[in-house]
Short mmCIF file of C-alpha atoms and ligand atoms in Angstrom, two decimals:
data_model
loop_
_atom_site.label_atom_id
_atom_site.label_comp_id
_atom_site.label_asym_id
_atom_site.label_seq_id
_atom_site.Cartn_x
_atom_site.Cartn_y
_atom_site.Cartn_z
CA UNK J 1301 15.59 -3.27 13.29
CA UNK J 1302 13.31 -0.23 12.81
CA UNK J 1303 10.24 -0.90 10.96
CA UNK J 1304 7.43 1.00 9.53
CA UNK J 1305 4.28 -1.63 7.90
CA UNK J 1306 2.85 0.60 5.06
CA UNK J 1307 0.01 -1.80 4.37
CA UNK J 1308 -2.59 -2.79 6.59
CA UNK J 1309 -6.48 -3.25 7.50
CA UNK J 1310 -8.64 -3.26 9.69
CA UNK J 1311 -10.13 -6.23 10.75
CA UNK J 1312 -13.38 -6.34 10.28
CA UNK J 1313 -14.37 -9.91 10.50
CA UNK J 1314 -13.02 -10.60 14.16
CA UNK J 1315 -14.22 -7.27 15.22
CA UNK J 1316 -17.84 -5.96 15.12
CA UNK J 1317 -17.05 -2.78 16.08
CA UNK J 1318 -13.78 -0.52 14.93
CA UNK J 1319 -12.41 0.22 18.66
CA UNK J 1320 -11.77 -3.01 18.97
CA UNK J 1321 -10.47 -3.66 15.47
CA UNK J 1322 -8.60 -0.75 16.24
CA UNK J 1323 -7.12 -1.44 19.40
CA UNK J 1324 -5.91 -5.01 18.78
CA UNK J 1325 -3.93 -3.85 15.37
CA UNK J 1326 -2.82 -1.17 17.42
CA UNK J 1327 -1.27 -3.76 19.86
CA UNK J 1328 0.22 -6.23 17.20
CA UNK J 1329 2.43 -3.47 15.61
CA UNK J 1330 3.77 -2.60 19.18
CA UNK J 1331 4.58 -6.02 20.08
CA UNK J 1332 6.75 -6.14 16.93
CA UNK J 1333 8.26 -2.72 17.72
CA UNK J 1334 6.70 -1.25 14.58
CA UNK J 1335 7.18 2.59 15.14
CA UNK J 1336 3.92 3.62 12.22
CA UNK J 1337 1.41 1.82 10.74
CA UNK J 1338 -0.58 2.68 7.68
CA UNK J 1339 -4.52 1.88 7.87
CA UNK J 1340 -5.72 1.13 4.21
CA UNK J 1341 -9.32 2.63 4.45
CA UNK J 1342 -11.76 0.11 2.54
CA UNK J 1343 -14.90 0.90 1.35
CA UNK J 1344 -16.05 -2.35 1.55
CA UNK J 1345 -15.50 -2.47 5.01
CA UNK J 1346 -18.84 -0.84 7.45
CA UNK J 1347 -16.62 2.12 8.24
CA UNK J 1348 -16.94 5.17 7.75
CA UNK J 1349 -14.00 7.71 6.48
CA UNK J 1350 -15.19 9.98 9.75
CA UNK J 1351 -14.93 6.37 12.02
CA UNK J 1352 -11.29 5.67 10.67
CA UNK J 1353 -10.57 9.52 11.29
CA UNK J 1354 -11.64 9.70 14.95
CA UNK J 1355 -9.33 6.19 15.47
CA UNK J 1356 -6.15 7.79 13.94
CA UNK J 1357 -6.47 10.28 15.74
CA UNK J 1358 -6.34 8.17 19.24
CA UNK J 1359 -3.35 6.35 18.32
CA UNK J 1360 0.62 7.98 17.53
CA UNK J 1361 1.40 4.84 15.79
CA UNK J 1362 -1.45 4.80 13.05
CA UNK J 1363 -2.04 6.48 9.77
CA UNK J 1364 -4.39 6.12 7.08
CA UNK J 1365 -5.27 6.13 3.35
CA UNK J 1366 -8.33 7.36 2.39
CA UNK J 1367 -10.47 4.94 0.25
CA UNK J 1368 -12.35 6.79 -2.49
CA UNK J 1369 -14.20 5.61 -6.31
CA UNK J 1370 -13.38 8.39 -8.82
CA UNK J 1371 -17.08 8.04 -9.17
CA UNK J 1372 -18.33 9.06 -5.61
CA UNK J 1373 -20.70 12.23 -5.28
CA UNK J 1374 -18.09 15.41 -4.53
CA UNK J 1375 -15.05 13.01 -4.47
CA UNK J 1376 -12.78 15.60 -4.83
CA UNK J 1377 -14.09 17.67 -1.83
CA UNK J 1378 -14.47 14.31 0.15
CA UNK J 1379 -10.58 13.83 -0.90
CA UNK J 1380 -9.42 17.53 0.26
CA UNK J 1381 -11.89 17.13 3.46
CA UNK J 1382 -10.02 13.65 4.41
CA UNK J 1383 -6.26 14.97 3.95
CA UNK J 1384 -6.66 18.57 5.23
CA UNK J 1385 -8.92 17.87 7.89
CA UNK J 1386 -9.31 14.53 8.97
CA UNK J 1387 -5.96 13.34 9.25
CA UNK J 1388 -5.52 10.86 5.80
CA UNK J 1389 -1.99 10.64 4.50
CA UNK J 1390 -2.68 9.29 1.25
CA UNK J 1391 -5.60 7.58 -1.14
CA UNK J 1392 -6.12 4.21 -2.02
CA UNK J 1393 -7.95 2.84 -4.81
CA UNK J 1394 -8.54 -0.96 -5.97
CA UNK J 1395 -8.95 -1.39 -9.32
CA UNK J 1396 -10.49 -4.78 -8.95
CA UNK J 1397 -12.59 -4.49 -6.08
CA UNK J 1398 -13.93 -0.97 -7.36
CA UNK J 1399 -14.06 -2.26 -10.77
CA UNK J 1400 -12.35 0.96 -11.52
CA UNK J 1401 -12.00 2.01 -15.22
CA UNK J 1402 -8.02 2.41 -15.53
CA UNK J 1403 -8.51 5.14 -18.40
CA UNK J 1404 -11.24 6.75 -17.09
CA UNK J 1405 -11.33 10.71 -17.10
CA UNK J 1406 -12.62 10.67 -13.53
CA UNK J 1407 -9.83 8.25 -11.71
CA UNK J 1408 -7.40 10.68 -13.81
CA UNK J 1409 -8.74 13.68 -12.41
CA UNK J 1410 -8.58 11.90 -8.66
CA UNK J 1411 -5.02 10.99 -8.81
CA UNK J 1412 -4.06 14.30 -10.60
CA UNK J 1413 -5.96 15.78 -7.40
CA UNK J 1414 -4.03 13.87 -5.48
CA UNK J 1415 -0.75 15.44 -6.32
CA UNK J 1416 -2.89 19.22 -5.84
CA UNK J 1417 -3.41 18.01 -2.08
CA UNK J 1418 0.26 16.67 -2.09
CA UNK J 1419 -0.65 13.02 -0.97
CA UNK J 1420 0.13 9.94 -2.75
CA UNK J 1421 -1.89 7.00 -4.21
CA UNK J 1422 -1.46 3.47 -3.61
CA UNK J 1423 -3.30 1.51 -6.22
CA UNK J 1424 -4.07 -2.35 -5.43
CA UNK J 1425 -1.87 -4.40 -8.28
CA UNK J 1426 -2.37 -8.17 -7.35
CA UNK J 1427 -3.69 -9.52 -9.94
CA UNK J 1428 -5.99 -12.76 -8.87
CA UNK J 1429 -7.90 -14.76 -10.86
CA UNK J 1430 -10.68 -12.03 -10.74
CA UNK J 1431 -8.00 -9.73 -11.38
CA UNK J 1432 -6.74 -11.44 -14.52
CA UNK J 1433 -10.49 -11.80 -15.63
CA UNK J 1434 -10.98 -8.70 -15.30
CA UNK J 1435 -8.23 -7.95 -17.56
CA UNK J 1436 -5.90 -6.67 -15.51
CA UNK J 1437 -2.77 -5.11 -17.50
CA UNK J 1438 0.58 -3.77 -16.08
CA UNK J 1439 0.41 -0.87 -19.26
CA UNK J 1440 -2.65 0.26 -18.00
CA UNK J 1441 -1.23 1.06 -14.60
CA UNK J 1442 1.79 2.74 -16.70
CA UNK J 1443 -0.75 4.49 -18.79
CA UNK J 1444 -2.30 6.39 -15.82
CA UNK J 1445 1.41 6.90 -14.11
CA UNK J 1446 2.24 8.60 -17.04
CA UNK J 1447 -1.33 10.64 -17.24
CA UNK J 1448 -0.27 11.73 -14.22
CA UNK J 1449 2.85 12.62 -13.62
CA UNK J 1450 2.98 15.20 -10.66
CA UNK J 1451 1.36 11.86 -8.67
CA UNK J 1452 2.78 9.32 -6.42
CA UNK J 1453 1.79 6.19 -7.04
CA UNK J 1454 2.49 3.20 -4.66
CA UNK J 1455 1.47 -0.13 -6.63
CA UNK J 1456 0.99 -2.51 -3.79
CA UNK J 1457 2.00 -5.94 -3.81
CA UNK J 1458 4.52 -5.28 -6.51
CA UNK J 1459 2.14 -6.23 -9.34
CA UNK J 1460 2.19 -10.13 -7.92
CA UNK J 1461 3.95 -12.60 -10.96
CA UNK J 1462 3.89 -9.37 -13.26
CA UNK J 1463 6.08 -8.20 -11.27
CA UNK J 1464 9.40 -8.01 -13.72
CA UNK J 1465 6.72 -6.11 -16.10
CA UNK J 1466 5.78 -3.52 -13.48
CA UNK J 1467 9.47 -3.30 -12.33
CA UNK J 1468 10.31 -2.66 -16.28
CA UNK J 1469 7.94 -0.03 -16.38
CA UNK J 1470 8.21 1.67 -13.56
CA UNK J 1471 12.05 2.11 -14.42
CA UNK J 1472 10.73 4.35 -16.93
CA UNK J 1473 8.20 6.23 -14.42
CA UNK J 1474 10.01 8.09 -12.05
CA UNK J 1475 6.62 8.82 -9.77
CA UNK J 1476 6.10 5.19 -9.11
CA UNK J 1477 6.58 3.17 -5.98
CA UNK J 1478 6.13 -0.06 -4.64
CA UNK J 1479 5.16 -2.13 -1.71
CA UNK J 1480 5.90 -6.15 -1.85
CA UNK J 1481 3.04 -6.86 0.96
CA UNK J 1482 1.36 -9.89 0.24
CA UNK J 1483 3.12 -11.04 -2.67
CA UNK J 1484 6.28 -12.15 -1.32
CA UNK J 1485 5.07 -14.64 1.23
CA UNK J 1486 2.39 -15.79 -0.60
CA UNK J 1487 4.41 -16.59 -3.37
CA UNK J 1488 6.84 -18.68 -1.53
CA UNK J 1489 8.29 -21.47 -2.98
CA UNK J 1490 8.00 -20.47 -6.09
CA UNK J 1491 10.31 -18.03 -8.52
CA UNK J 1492 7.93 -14.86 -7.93
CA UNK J 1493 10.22 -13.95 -4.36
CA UNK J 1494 13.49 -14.32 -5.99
CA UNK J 1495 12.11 -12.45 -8.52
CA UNK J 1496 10.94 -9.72 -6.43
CA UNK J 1497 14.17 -9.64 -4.92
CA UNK J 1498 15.99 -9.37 -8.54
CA UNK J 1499 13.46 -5.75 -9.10
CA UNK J 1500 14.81 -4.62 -5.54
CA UNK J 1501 17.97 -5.08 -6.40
CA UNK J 1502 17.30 -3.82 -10.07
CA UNK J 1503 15.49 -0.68 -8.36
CA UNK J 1504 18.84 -0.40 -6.21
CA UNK J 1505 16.46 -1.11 -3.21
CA UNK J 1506 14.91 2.66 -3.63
CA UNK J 1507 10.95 3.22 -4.29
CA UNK J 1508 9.89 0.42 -2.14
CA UNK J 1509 8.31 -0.51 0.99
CA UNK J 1510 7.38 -3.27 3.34
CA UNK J 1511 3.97 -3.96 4.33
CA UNK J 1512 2.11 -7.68 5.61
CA UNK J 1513 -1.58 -6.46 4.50
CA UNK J 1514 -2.34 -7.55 7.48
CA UNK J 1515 -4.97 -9.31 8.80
CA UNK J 1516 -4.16 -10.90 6.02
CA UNK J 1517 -1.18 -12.58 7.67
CA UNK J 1518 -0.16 -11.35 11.83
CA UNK J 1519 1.87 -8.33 11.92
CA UNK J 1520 4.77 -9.91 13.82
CA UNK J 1521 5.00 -13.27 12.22
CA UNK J 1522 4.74 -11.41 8.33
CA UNK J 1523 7.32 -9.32 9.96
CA UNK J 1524 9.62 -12.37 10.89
CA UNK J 1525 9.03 -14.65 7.72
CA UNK J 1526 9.26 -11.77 5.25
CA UNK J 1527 12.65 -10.91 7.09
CA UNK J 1528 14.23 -14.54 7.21
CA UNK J 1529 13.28 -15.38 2.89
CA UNK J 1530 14.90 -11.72 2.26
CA UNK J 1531 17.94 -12.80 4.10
CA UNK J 1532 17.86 -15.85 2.92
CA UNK J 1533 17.88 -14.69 -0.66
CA UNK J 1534 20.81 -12.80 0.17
CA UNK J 1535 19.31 -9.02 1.16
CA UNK J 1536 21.63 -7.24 3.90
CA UNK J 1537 20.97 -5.40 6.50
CA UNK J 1538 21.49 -2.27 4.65
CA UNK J 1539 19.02 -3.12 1.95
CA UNK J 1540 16.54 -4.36 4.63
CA UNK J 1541 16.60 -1.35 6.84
CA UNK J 1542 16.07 0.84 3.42
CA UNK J 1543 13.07 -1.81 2.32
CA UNK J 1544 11.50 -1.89 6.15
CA UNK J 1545 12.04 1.65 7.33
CA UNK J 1546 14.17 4.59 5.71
CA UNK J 1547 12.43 4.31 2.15
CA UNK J 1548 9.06 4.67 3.48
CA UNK J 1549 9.76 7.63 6.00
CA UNK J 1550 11.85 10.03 3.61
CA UNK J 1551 8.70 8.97 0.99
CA UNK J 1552 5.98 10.59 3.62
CA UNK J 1553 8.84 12.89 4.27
CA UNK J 1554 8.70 12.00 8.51
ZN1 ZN G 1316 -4.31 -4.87 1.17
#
């Protein structure tokens, strides 16, 4: 089955140096026949948006997000810079990791940029224990949505046990997406898969996208397990070849 992974890393903890890091994710999505791959860009990690460009650029298989904080120096000119000229399909943000301000006039004027430079943004929406202590609120990601609605927002990891509340909402906000990386296998056992599997259904499988957040989990076994619970919660093939592959490509329009 034809696959694209719309949520990945680098890894930066096995690897010292990006090449590498690079190179070996590189390898993992061909083994599991994964035609594209989409590099989440982290701040965080010690490379640099002109380091992730140069690696794109080496491999047909990868893409990238562009990591930015609505309160960077020239953010918007870093932003054009990234998707005109060094390759970035997209932005990502983290609320929790950036301790981003949800309301903030800044991170509204980022992802209204973002629909200027046609690109979408995926916004982090697992809410952890930091998460939750941070305060983290579905209506706040509905909030900006609807602050900007010429914008594309992909909330990753399908909002994690909120995620009936963010499937609720975004049945009301056309211009958002989803990916269930991350949640869905780490949730197993429990009622969160079945009840990502109700807001596919719910969503008519459209608006979302696979991704393992790898290297979180290995690209070819998060392939294999998320594969066998879908189909063992009764997804066909249909639905899975929208979820894995066809949603994702007419999305970046491919
Ligand atoms: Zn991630």
């Amino acid at each position: 089955m034809k696959c694209i992974d719309s949520h990945l890393h680098l890894d930066s903890y096995q690897f010292p140096d990006i090449q590498g890091a690079t190179k070996e994710l590189n390898q993992q999505l061909s083994h599991a026949n994964i035609e594209k791959g989409i590099i989440l860009h982290l701040q965080i990690q010690p490379w640099s948006i002109e380091q992730v460009s140069e690696q794109i650029a080496q491999y047909e298989r990868l893409e990238a997000f562009v990591n930015v904080h609505p309160d960077d120096n020239n953010v918007l000119a870093v932003m054009e810079k990234a998707t005109k000229q060094q390759g970035f399909c997209g932005i990502k943000l983290h609320p929790r990791l950036q301790y981003l301000d949800m309301a903030s006039k800044s991170l509204i004027e980022v992802c209204r940029y973002s629909a200027i430079l046609n690109v979408p943004v995926l916004l982090d929406a697992f809410p952890d224990g930091t998460g939750l202590m941070q305060g983290f609120n579905p209506l706040e990601y509905a909030a900006l949505a609807k602050a900007c609605p010429e914008t594309r927002f992909i909330w990753a990891h399908m909002g994690g046990h909120h995620v009936l509340d963010m499937m609720m909402l975004a049945k009301r906000l056309e211009n958002v997406y989803f990916d269930c990386s991350f949640s869905l296998l780490y949730f197993r056992g429990s009622s969160v898969p079945q009840d990502m599997v109700y807001a596919m259904n719910s969503m008519r499988f459209e608006r979302i996208f696979y991704g393992s957040d790898y290297p979180d989990r290995d690209v070819q076994s998060s392939l294999t397990e998320s594969i066998e619970l879908l189909s063992n919660l009764k997804v066909t093939s249909l639905q899975l070849e929208k979820l894995l592959y066809q949603n994702f490509k007419d999305f970046m329009q491919w």
